Structures are given as C-alpha cells and as structure tokens.
DNA sequence: CTGCATATGTTATATTATTACATGGAGAAG
DNA sequence: CTTCTCCATGTAATAATATAACATATGCAG
C-alpha cells in the first residue's frame, strides 16, 4: 500500500510517467488514446487534483478540442472505465490514477479544507471489508473508499 | 460488524425500531424531529433502499408537505448530518441508517443489477485504511466504503 | 412585547450528466 | 477501389441533481 498526493515530488516527471504508462497500456490492450483522451489525462495529471468535468471542458473548449459536455464526459468515461482515472463521487470530480497498471481498490483522502485529494489503495484481499460482507453473499466487483478529513498541511494550520 | 439489507426480516418492525431509535436520539440530543424530517426518515425506512431526493420530494408533494427541492434536501441534510441516514454518493441517493446510535464507517454494498443497497460497517480502528494512510499524516474524520457488485439473489440468477 | 434562533415556504438558478442524432475516419470484406 | 462497419467525435437539446437567496412562520428567552 502506498499513497501519492501530499508529499512533494518531481511533478513534470510524474506527468510524463503517467502518460507513458497509459500509452503503453493502450498499445498493449488495443485501446485508442486519441488526442482528446490524451489531453484530458494530461490535464488531470497536471492538475494533480480532482477536477470537474466542466472545468476540463472549459479548457478543451479554449484549446479548440470540443465544446459540448459529451466531449469531456466521453473522454473521462474512457479513462475511468479502463482504470486510468477515477471518479471521486464525493466531489463529482475526476483524478488521474496513480497506479493505472495494477488492479486495486482506490482509497481517496479528501481534504475538506483545501480539496486536495490523495490516492492510496486498499487491498480487498486483506479484507478491509471484513467478514460480514462475505457473510452476506454479496459479490464485490469493485469498491472505493472515500475518506474526508484534513491533509497534513491543513491539519498543521488548524493546530496553529 | 454486521450487515443488514439482503436477508429477509420483519420489515414493519424494523421501520418502527428505526423511528424509535431516532426519536430517542433526538430527544437526548435536543434535536427537533419535525413532521417533514420524520416523514422523510420513514420513507427511507419503508423503501429500505437508496432513494433520490426528487423521488422523496414527489411523495412529499403528493402528501402536501412541500413541493420544492429545498424541502427534501433540508430534511435529508438533517438526517445525514446527524447520522440518521447516509448519502450513497455513487447513486446520488439516500438510505436510512441501520445503526444510527453508534459511530461507524458505513460500507455500502450496491447491487448493480437490482440497485438494492445493504449497509455493513467497517471498523476504522481495525485499520481498514491501512498503514499508508497513517503514514501520510492525513487526519481522517469520516470515511465511507462503496462497493458495487451483485447481491445474493442477482448473483444466483447470473449463475443460472 | 421584542429579539433571537430555528424551521419552513418559494422563486430562481447553478451544477452535473445524459439522450439522441449527425458526421467523419480507418480498416476489413468484397 | 468501394462499401460496410466500427469506433470516435461534433452538436443540440434536455434531464437530473443541488443550492442560493430571500420571505414567512413559530417557539422561546429576556
């Protein structure tokens, strides 16, 4: 388990790495990473935060890449459905996935003060859902954890 | 940990029990369980599933209890903010809480075939978020787990 | 009675998301 | 080379979800 999002890091290299990983995954799986899809992913990686569909659409429009909601939603659906991005339901917003090449149950840490979002991941096999779920007979296909609280820097300020 | 939602049970008694519990909690905490709030809770308990705000509003309107969105949203906000109901973000819908008197991290099991929702709960103390989260220094105030899959009866059908 | 806090009623609007249908391009089948 | 089909895109219209802002009650404390 690891978490990326709050600690400092070389941002431009993480954007490149993210794009590279997804490009490779698309080639491997025969998926088309079209210009719009690629640009949307890049925006999410650059933003390094949860972005709304309309926020993305505004940028696409400015860049002449389409101006109607479905353009953004379709690109986002593509990214989400192939695991290259996630939707943070709590915020109705989207984030690039930080480990697009592994199967995982994302856990989002959402700062209620600054809206930063970090992605950790929980291992379903380690039973974070517990015995009770298995007892119900429910077949879990996909799960997300969304936690709201304070990121380290906002928590520090709150103490001040 | 337990889960309520898929197994058969005495429905009318669970509605009564839910209302009773919340009534007591309101008395204890000096909260007003007004007619609208009470009726909305009752609808959620009766429905025993995730219901949309506008679905609830339609019923309230038919019953002459207010016809504009804020009426429903305010009642739902009251219930959610005091832990008597939860919002299932994935569905933009609300469910009555099955254990309104305990602090808990709800885990929703959402059937993608029939939309039934069961509420289990995960124990944050048992570390379902894992060490990584503690390592980030993020202060979790509240968390939910939303799992999508197949409920027992839909899973049985799928096998058939 | 006055003032305050809380809840409700109502209008309008903001935000998020989808439906439906037309257009275009790339590769396979003929 | 053409036609067909699949997939992606463009666009208009609208649906579904949610909130802002302001007016009106109602209960209770001073």
CSV table of C-alpha atoms (C1' of nucleotides) in Angstrom, one decimal:
chain,number,residue,atom,x,y,z
A,1,UNK,CA,0.0,0.0,0.0
A,2,UNK,CA,1.2,3.5,-0.7
A,3,UNK,CA,-0.2,6.9,-1.1
A,4,UNK,CA,0.8,9.6,-3.5
A,5,UNK,CA,-0.5,13.1,-3.3
A,6,UNK,CA,0.5,15.1,-0.3
A,7,UNK,CA,4.3,14.7,-0.4
A,8,UNK,CA,6.5,16.8,-2.6
A,9,UNK,CA,7.7,15.2,-5.8
A,10,UNK,CA,9.0,16.0,-9.2
A,11,UNK,CA,5.8,16.9,-10.9
A,12,UNK,CA,6.8,17.1,-14.5
A,13,UNK,CA,8.3,13.6,-14.3
A,14,UNK,CA,5.2,12.2,-12.7
A,15,UNK,CA,3.1,13.6,-15.6
A,16,UNK,CA,5.4,12.1,-18.1
A,17,UNK,CA,5.5,8.8,-16.3
A,18,UNK,CA,1.7,8.7,-16.1
A,19,UNK,CA,1.3,9.4,-19.8
A,20,UNK,CA,3.9,6.8,-20.7
A,21,UNK,CA,2.3,4.1,-18.5
A,22,UNK,CA,-1.1,4.7,-20.0
A,23,UNK,CA,0.2,4.9,-23.6
A,24,UNK,CA,1.9,1.5,-23.1
A,25,UNK,CA,-1.3,0.1,-21.5
A,26,UNK,CA,-3.4,1.3,-24.5
A,27,UNK,CA,-1.0,-0.2,-27.0
A,28,UNK,CA,-0.9,-3.5,-25.1
A,29,UNK,CA,-4.7,-3.7,-24.9
A,30,UNK,CA,-5.5,-2.3,-28.3
A,31,UNK,CA,-7.1,0.9,-27.0
A,32,UNK,CA,-7.1,4.2,-28.8
A,33,UNK,CA,-5.6,7.0,-26.8
A,34,UNK,CA,-6.9,9.7,-29.0
A,35,UNK,CA,-5.9,13.4,-28.8
A,36,UNK,CA,-8.9,14.4,-26.6
A,37,UNK,CA,-8.5,11.4,-24.3
A,38,UNK,CA,-4.8,12.0,-24.1
A,39,UNK,CA,-5.2,15.7,-23.4
A,40,UNK,CA,-7.8,15.1,-20.7
A,41,UNK,CA,-5.5,12.6,-19.0
A,42,UNK,CA,-2.7,15.1,-19.2
A,43,UNK,CA,-4.9,17.8,-17.7
A,44,UNK,CA,-5.7,15.5,-14.8
A,45,UNK,CA,-2.0,14.7,-14.3
A,46,UNK,CA,-1.0,18.3,-14.5
A,47,UNK,CA,-3.7,19.4,-12.1
A,48,UNK,CA,-2.8,16.7,-9.7
A,49,UNK,CA,-6.1,17.1,-8.1
A,50,UNK,CA,-9.8,16.3,-8.6
A,51,UNK,CA,-11.2,18.2,-11.5
A,52,UNK,CA,-14.8,18.6,-12.5
A,53,UNK,CA,-16.0,17.6,-16.0
A,54,UNK,CA,-16.9,21.2,-16.8
A,55,UNK,CA,-13.6,22.5,-15.6
A,56,UNK,CA,-11.9,20.2,-18.1
A,57,UNK,CA,-14.5,21.0,-20.8
A,58,UNK,CA,-13.7,24.7,-20.4
A,59,UNK,CA,-10.0,24.1,-21.1
A,60,UNK,CA,-10.8,21.8,-24.1
A,61,UNK,CA,-13.0,24.5,-25.5
A,62,UNK,CA,-10.3,27.1,-25.1
A,63,UNK,CA,-8.0,24.8,-27.0
A,64,UNK,CA,-10.5,24.1,-29.7
A,65,UNK,CA,-11.0,20.5,-28.8
A,66,UNK,CA,-14.7,20.4,-28.5
A,67,UNK,CA,-17.2,22.4,-26.5
A,68,UNK,CA,-20.1,20.3,-25.5
A,69,UNK,CA,-20.3,18.2,-22.4
A,70,UNK,CA,-20.3,14.8,-24.0
A,71,UNK,CA,-16.8,15.5,-25.3
A,72,UNK,CA,-15.5,15.7,-21.8
A,73,UNK,CA,-17.7,13.0,-20.3
A,74,UNK,CA,-16.8,10.6,-23.1
A,75,UNK,CA,-13.1,11.1,-22.6
A,76,UNK,CA,-13.5,10.8,-18.8
A,77,UNK,CA,-15.6,7.6,-19.2
A,78,UNK,CA,-12.9,6.1,-21.3
A,79,UNK,CA,-10.2,6.9,-18.8
A,80,UNK,CA,-12.3,5.7,-15.8
A,81,UNK,CA,-13.6,2.6,-17.4
A,82,UNK,CA,-10.1,1.4,-18.2
A,83,UNK,CA,-8.7,2.3,-14.9
A,84,UNK,CA,-6.6,5.3,-16.0
A,85,UNK,CA,-8.6,7.7,-13.8
A,86,UNK,CA,-11.1,7.5,-11.1
A,87,UNK,CA,-14.2,9.4,-10.2
A,88,UNK,CA,-14.3,10.9,-6.7
A,89,UNK,CA,-18.0,10.6,-6.1
A,90,UNK,CA,-18.0,12.8,-3.1
A,91,UNK,CA,-16.7,15.7,-5.2
A,92,UNK,CA,-18.3,14.8,-8.6
A,93,UNK,CA,-14.8,15.1,-9.9
A,94,UNK,CA,-12.1,13.1,-11.5
A,95,UNK,CA,-8.5,12.3,-10.8
A,96,UNK,CA,-5.8,10.6,-12.8
A,97,UNK,CA,-5.0,7.2,-11.4
A,98,UNK,CA,-1.6,6.9,-9.8
A,99,UNK,CA,-1.1,3.2,-10.5
A,100,UNK,CA,-3.0,2.5,-13.7
A,101,UNK,CA,-1.3,-0.7,-14.3
A,102,UNK,CA,-2.4,-2.6,-11.2
A,103,UNK,CA,-5.7,-3.9,-10.1
A,104,UNK,CA,-6.6,-2.0,-7.0
A,105,UNK,CA,-9.3,-0.6,-4.7
A,106,UNK,CA,-8.6,3.1,-4.6
A,107,UNK,CA,-8.9,4.9,-1.3
A,108,UNK,CA,-9.3,8.7,-1.6
A,109,UNK,CA,-8.2,11.0,1.1
A,110,UNK,CA,-10.1,14.2,0.6
A,111,UNK,CA,-9.0,17.4,2.4
A,112,UNK,CA,-12.1,19.3,3.4
A,113,UNK,CA,-10.1,22.5,3.8
A,114,UNK,CA,-8.2,22.7,0.5
A,115,UNK,CA,-9.8,20.0,-1.6
A,116,UNK,CA,-6.6,18.2,-2.3
A,117,UNK,CA,-7.1,14.5,-3.0
A,118,UNK,CA,-4.6,11.8,-2.4
A,119,UNK,CA,-5.0,8.3,-3.7
A,120,UNK,CA,-4.0,5.4,-1.5
A,121,UNK,CA,-5.1,1.9,-2.1
A,122,UNK,CA,-6.7,-0.7,0.0
A,123,UNK,CA,-6.2,-4.3,-0.7
A,124,UNK,CA,-9.5,-6.1,-0.8
A,125,UNK,CA,-7.8,-9.4,-0.2
A,126,UNK,CA,-6.6,-8.2,3.1
A,127,UNK,CA,-10.3,-8.0,4.0
A,128,UNK,CA,-10.8,-4.3,4.6
A,129,UNK,CA,-14.5,-5.0,4.0
A,130,UNK,CA,-14.4,-7.7,6.7
A,131,UNK,CA,-16.1,-11.0,7.3
A,132,UNK,CA,-19.6,-9.5,7.4
A,133,UNK,CA,-19.6,-8.7,3.7
A,134,UNK,CA,-18.5,-12.2,2.9
A,135,UNK,CA,-21.3,-13.5,5.1
A,136,UNK,CA,-24.0,-11.6,3.2
A,137,UNK,CA,-23.1,-13.5,0.0
A,138,UNK,CA,-22.6,-10.2,-1.8
A,139,UNK,CA,-20.2,-10.4,-4.7
A,140,UNK,CA,-18.0,-7.4,-4.7
A,141,UNK,CA,-16.7,-6.5,-8.2
A,142,UNK,CA,-15.4,-3.0,-7.4
A,143,UNK,CA,-15.0,-0.9,-4.4
A,144,UNK,CA,-13.8,2.5,-3.4
A,145,UNK,CA,-13.1,4.1,-0.1
A,146,UNK,CA,-13.6,7.8,0.3
A,147,UNK,CA,-12.3,9.5,3.4
A,148,UNK,CA,-12.8,13.1,4.3
A,149,UNK,CA,-10.6,14.9,6.8
A,150,UNK,CA,-7.6,17.2,6.8
A,151,UNK,CA,-4.4,16.9,4.8
A,152,UNK,CA,-1.1,17.2,6.7
A,153,UNK,CA,-0.6,20.9,5.9
A,154,UNK,CA,-4.2,21.9,6.6
A,155,UNK,CA,-4.1,19.9,9.8
A,156,UNK,CA,-0.9,21.8,10.8
A,157,UNK,CA,-2.6,25.1,10.2
A,158,UNK,CA,-5.6,24.0,12.3
A,159,UNK,CA,-3.3,23.4,15.2
A,160,UNK,CA,-1.7,26.8,14.9
B,1,UNK,CA,-19.5,-5.9,12.2
B,2,UNK,CA,-22.8,-6.8,10.6
B,3,UNK,CA,-24.8,-6.2,7.5
B,4,UNK,CA,-28.5,-5.6,7.2
B,5,UNK,CA,-30.2,-5.4,3.9
B,6,UNK,CA,-30.3,-8.6,1.9
B,7,UNK,CA,-31.6,-11.1,4.3
B,8,UNK,CA,-35.3,-11.4,5.0
B,9,UNK,CA,-36.6,-9.7,8.1
B,10,UNK,CA,-39.7,-8.3,9.7
B,11,UNK,CA,-40.0,-5.1,7.8
B,12,UNK,CA,-42.7,-3.3,9.7
B,13,UNK,CA,-40.9,-3.9,12.9
B,14,UNK,CA,-37.6,-2.6,11.5
B,15,UNK,CA,-39.4,0.6,10.5
B,16,UNK,CA,-40.8,1.1,13.9
B,17,UNK,CA,-37.5,0.3,15.5
B,18,UNK,CA,-35.7,2.8,13.3
B,19,UNK,CA,-38.1,5.5,14.1
B,20,UNK,CA,-38.0,4.8,17.8
B,21,UNK,CA,-34.2,4.9,17.9
B,22,UNK,CA,-34.0,8.2,16.1
B,23,UNK,CA,-36.8,9.7,18.2
B,24,UNK,CA,-34.9,8.8,21.3
B,25,UNK,CA,-31.7,10.1,19.9
B,26,UNK,CA,-33.3,13.4,19.0
B,27,UNK,CA,-34.8,13.8,22.5
B,28,UNK,CA,-31.5,13.0,24.0
B,29,UNK,CA,-29.6,15.4,21.9
B,30,UNK,CA,-32.2,18.2,21.8
B,31,UNK,CA,-32.9,17.9,18.1
B,32,UNK,CA,-36.2,18.5,16.5
B,33,UNK,CA,-37.6,15.6,14.6
B,34,UNK,CA,-40.2,17.7,12.8
B,35,UNK,CA,-43.0,16.2,10.7
B,36,UNK,CA,-41.2,16.6,7.4
B,37,UNK,CA,-38.0,15.1,8.8
B,38,UNK,CA,-39.8,12.3,10.4
B,39,UNK,CA,-41.8,11.5,7.3
B,40,UNK,CA,-38.6,11.5,5.2
B,41,UNK,CA,-36.9,9.1,7.5
B,42,UNK,CA,-40.0,6.9,7.5
B,43,UNK,CA,-40.0,6.9,3.7
B,44,UNK,CA,-36.4,5.8,3.6
B,45,UNK,CA,-37.1,3.1,6.2
B,46,UNK,CA,-40.2,1.9,4.3
B,47,UNK,CA,-38.3,2.0,1.0
B,48,UNK,CA,-35.5,0.1,2.5
B,49,UNK,CA,-33.3,1.2,-0.4
B,50,UNK,CA,-31.5,4.2,-1.7
B,51,UNK,CA,-34.0,6.8,-2.7
B,52,UNK,CA,-33.3,10.0,-4.7
B,53,UNK,CA,-34.1,13.4,-3.3
B,54,UNK,CA,-36.6,14.1,-6.0
B,55,UNK,CA,-38.3,10.7,-5.6
B,56,UNK,CA,-38.8,11.7,-1.9
B,57,UNK,CA,-39.9,15.2,-2.9
B,58,UNK,CA,-42.6,13.7,-5.2
B,59,UNK,CA,-44.1,11.8,-2.3
B,60,UNK,CA,-43.9,14.8,0.0
B,61,UNK,CA,-45.6,16.9,-2.7
B,62,UNK,CA,-48.4,14.3,-3.1
B,63,UNK,CA,-48.9,14.4,0.7
B,64,UNK,CA,-49.0,18.2,0.8
B,65,UNK,CA,-45.8,18.6,2.8
B,66,UNK,CA,-43.9,20.9,0.5
B,67,UNK,CA,-43.1,20.8,-3.2
B,68,UNK,CA,-39.8,22.5,-3.7
B,69,UNK,CA,-36.4,20.8,-3.7
B,70,UNK,CA,-35.0,22.5,-0.6
B,71,UNK,CA,-37.8,20.9,1.5
B,72,UNK,CA,-36.4,17.5,0.6
B,73,UNK,CA,-32.8,18.4,0.7
B,74,UNK,CA,-33.1,20.1,4.1
B,75,UNK,CA,-34.7,17.2,5.7
B,76,UNK,CA,-32.1,14.8,4.2
B,77,UNK,CA,-29.3,17.1,5.3
B,78,UNK,CA,-30.7,17.0,8.8
B,79,UNK,CA,-30.8,13.2,8.8
B,80,UNK,CA,-27.4,12.8,7.2
B,81,UNK,CA,-25.7,15.3,9.4
B,82,UNK,CA,-26.9,13.6,12.5
B,83,UNK,CA,-26.1,10.2,11.3
B,84,UNK,CA,-29.7,9.0,10.9
B,85,UNK,CA,-29.2,8.5,7.2
B,86,UNK,CA,-26.4,8.3,4.7
B,87,UNK,CA,-25.9,9.5,1.2
B,88,UNK,CA,-24.7,6.9,-1.2
B,89,UNK,CA,-22.6,9.1,-3.5
B,90,UNK,CA,-22.4,6.5,-6.2
B,91,UNK,CA,-26.1,6.7,-6.7
B,92,UNK,CA,-26.8,10.2,-5.6
B,93,UNK,CA,-29.3,8.7,-3.3
B,94,UNK,CA,-30.0,8.3,0.4
B,95,UNK,CA,-30.6,5.4,2.7
B,96,UNK,CA,-31.8,5.3,6.3
B,97,UNK,CA,-29.0,4.4,8.7
B,98,UNK,CA,-29.3,1.0,10.2
B,99,UNK,CA,-27.4,1.7,13.3
B,100,UNK,CA,-28.0,5.4,14.0
B,101,UNK,CA,-26.8,5.2,17.6
B,102,UNK,CA,-23.3,4.1,17.0
B,103,UNK,CA,-20.3,5.8,15.5
B,104,UNK,CA,-19.4,3.9,12.4
B,105,UNK,CA,-17.8,3.9,9.0
B,106,UNK,CA,-20.6,2.7,6.7
B,107,UNK,CA,-19.8,0.3,3.9
B,108,UNK,CA,-22.5,0.1,1.2
B,109,UNK,CA,-23.0,-2.9,-0.9
B,110,UNK,CA,-24.7,-1.8,-4.1
B,111,UNK,CA,-26.2,-4.3,-6.4
B,112,UNK,CA,-25.6,-3.2,-10.0
B,113,UNK,CA,-28.4,-5.4,-11.2
B,114,UNK,CA,-31.3,-4.5,-8.9
B,115,UNK,CA,-30.0,-1.4,-7.2
B,116,UNK,CA,-30.5,-2.8,-3.7
B,117,UNK,CA,-28.2,-1.4,-1.1
B,118,UNK,CA,-27.1,-3.0,2.1
B,119,UNK,CA,-25.2,-1.3,4.8
B,120,UNK,CA,-22.4,-3.0,6.5
B,121,UNK,CA,-19.9,-1.2,8.6
B,122,UNK,CA,-16.2,-1.2,8.6
B,123,UNK,CA,-14.2,-0.5,11.7
B,124,UNK,CA,-11.7,2.2,11.2
B,125,UNK,CA,-9.8,1.2,14.3
B,126,UNK,CA,-9.2,-2.2,12.7
B,127,UNK,CA,-7.2,-0.2,10.2
B,128,UNK,CA,-9.2,-0.9,7.0
B,129,UNK,CA,-7.4,2.1,5.5
B,130,UNK,CA,-4.1,0.6,6.3
B,131,UNK,CA,-0.7,1.9,7.4
B,132,UNK,CA,-0.2,4.0,4.3
B,133,UNK,CA,-2.9,6.4,5.3
B,134,UNK,CA,-1.4,6.9,8.7
B,135,UNK,CA,2.0,7.5,7.1
B,136,UNK,CA,0.7,10.3,5.0
B,137,UNK,CA,-0.3,12.3,8.1
B,138,UNK,CA,-3.9,12.7,6.8
B,139,UNK,CA,-6.4,13.1,9.6
B,140,UNK,CA,-9.5,11.0,8.7
B,141,UNK,CA,-12.6,12.4,10.1
B,142,UNK,CA,-15.1,10.4,8.2
B,143,UNK,CA,-15.0,7.6,5.7
B,144,UNK,CA,-17.3,5.6,3.6
B,145,UNK,CA,-16.8,2.4,1.6
B,146,UNK,CA,-18.9,1.9,-1.5
B,147,UNK,CA,-18.8,-1.5,-3.2
B,148,UNK,CA,-20.5,-2.4,-6.4
B,149,UNK,CA,-21.3,-5.9,-7.3
B,150,UNK,CA,-24.1,-8.4,-7.2
B,151,UNK,CA,-26.4,-9.1,-4.3
B,152,UNK,CA,-27.0,-12.8,-3.4
B,153,UNK,CA,-30.2,-13.2,-5.4
B,154,UNK,CA,-28.9,-11.4,-8.5
B,155,UNK,CA,-25.7,-13.4,-8.3
B,156,UNK,CA,-27.8,-16.6,-8.1
B,157,UNK,CA,-29.7,-15.6,-11.3
B,158,UNK,CA,-26.4,-14.7,-13.1
B,159,UNK,CA,-25.2,-18.3,-12.5
B,160,UNK,CA,-28.5,-19.8,-13.8
C,1,DC,C1',-43.7,42.7,23.6
C,2,DT,C1',-39.1,42.3,21.5
C,3,DG,C1',-35.5,39.9,19.8
C,4,DC,C1',-33.3,35.8,18.5
C,5,DA,C1',-32.8,31.1,16.9
C,6,DT,C1',-34.6,27.6,14.2
C,7,DA,C1',-37.5,25.7,10.7
C,8,DT,C1',-40.3,26.2,6.6
C,9,DG,C1',-42.0,28.1,2.0
C,10,DT,C1',-40.9,29.7,-2.5
C,11,DT,C1',-38.5,31.5,-6.6
C,12,DA,C1',-34.9,31.2,-9.3
C,13,DT,C1',-30.7,29.3,-10.8
C,14,DA,C1',-26.4,26.6,-10.7
C,15,DT,C1',-24.1,22.3,-11.5
C,16,DT,C1',-23.7,17.8,-13.1
C,17,DA,C1',-24.8,14.4,-16.6
C,18,DT,C1',-27.2,12.1,-20.5
C,19,DT,C1',-30.0,11.3,-24.7
C,20,DA,C1',-30.3,11.4,-29.4
C,21,DC,C1',-28.9,12.1,-33.7
C,22,DA,C1',-25.5,13.7,-37.4
C,23,DT,C1',-20.6,13.5,-39.1
C,24,DG,C1',-16.0,11.6,-40.0
C,25,DG,C1',-12.1,8.4,-40.5
C,26,DA,C1',-9.7,3.8,-40.5
C,27,DG,C1',-9.6,-0.8,-41.5
C,28,DA,C1',-11.8,-5.2,-43.2
C,29,DA,C1',-14.7,-7.6,-46.7
C,30,DG,C1',-15.9,-7.9,-51.1
D,1,DC,C1',-11.3,0.7,-55.2
D,2,DT,C1',-15.6,0.7,-53.0
D,3,DT,C1',-18.7,-0.2,-49.5
D,4,DC,C1',-19.6,-1.6,-44.9
D,5,DT,C1',-18.9,-1.4,-40.2
D,6,DC,C1',-16.9,0.1,-36.1
D,7,DC,C1',-15.5,3.5,-33.3
D,8,DA,C1',-14.8,8.1,-32.2
D,9,DT,C1',-16.3,12.8,-32.5
D,10,DG,C1',-19.5,17.0,-33.0
D,11,DT,C1',-23.7,19.2,-31.6
D,12,DA,C1',-28.3,20.4,-29.9
D,13,DA,C1',-31.4,19.6,-26.5
D,14,DT,C1',-32.7,18.3,-22.1
D,15,DA,C1',-32.7,15.6,-17.8
D,16,DA,C1',-31.3,15.0,-13.1
D,17,DT,C1',-29.2,16.7,-9.0
D,18,DA,C1',-28.4,20.5,-5.9
D,19,DT,C1',-28.0,25.2,-3.9
D,20,DA,C1',-28.6,30.4,-3.2
D,21,DA,C1',-31.3,33.9,-1.7
D,22,DC,C1',-34.9,35.8,0.4
D,23,DA,C1',-39.5,35.8,2.7
D,24,DT,C1',-42.5,33.8,6.3
D,25,DA,C1',-43.7,31.4,10.4
D,26,DT,C1',-43.2,29.6,15.2
D,27,DG,C1',-41.4,29.0,19.8
D,28,DC,C1',-38.9,30.6,23.5
D,29,DA,C1',-35.8,33.8,26.4
D,30,DG,C1',-35.2,38.2,28.1
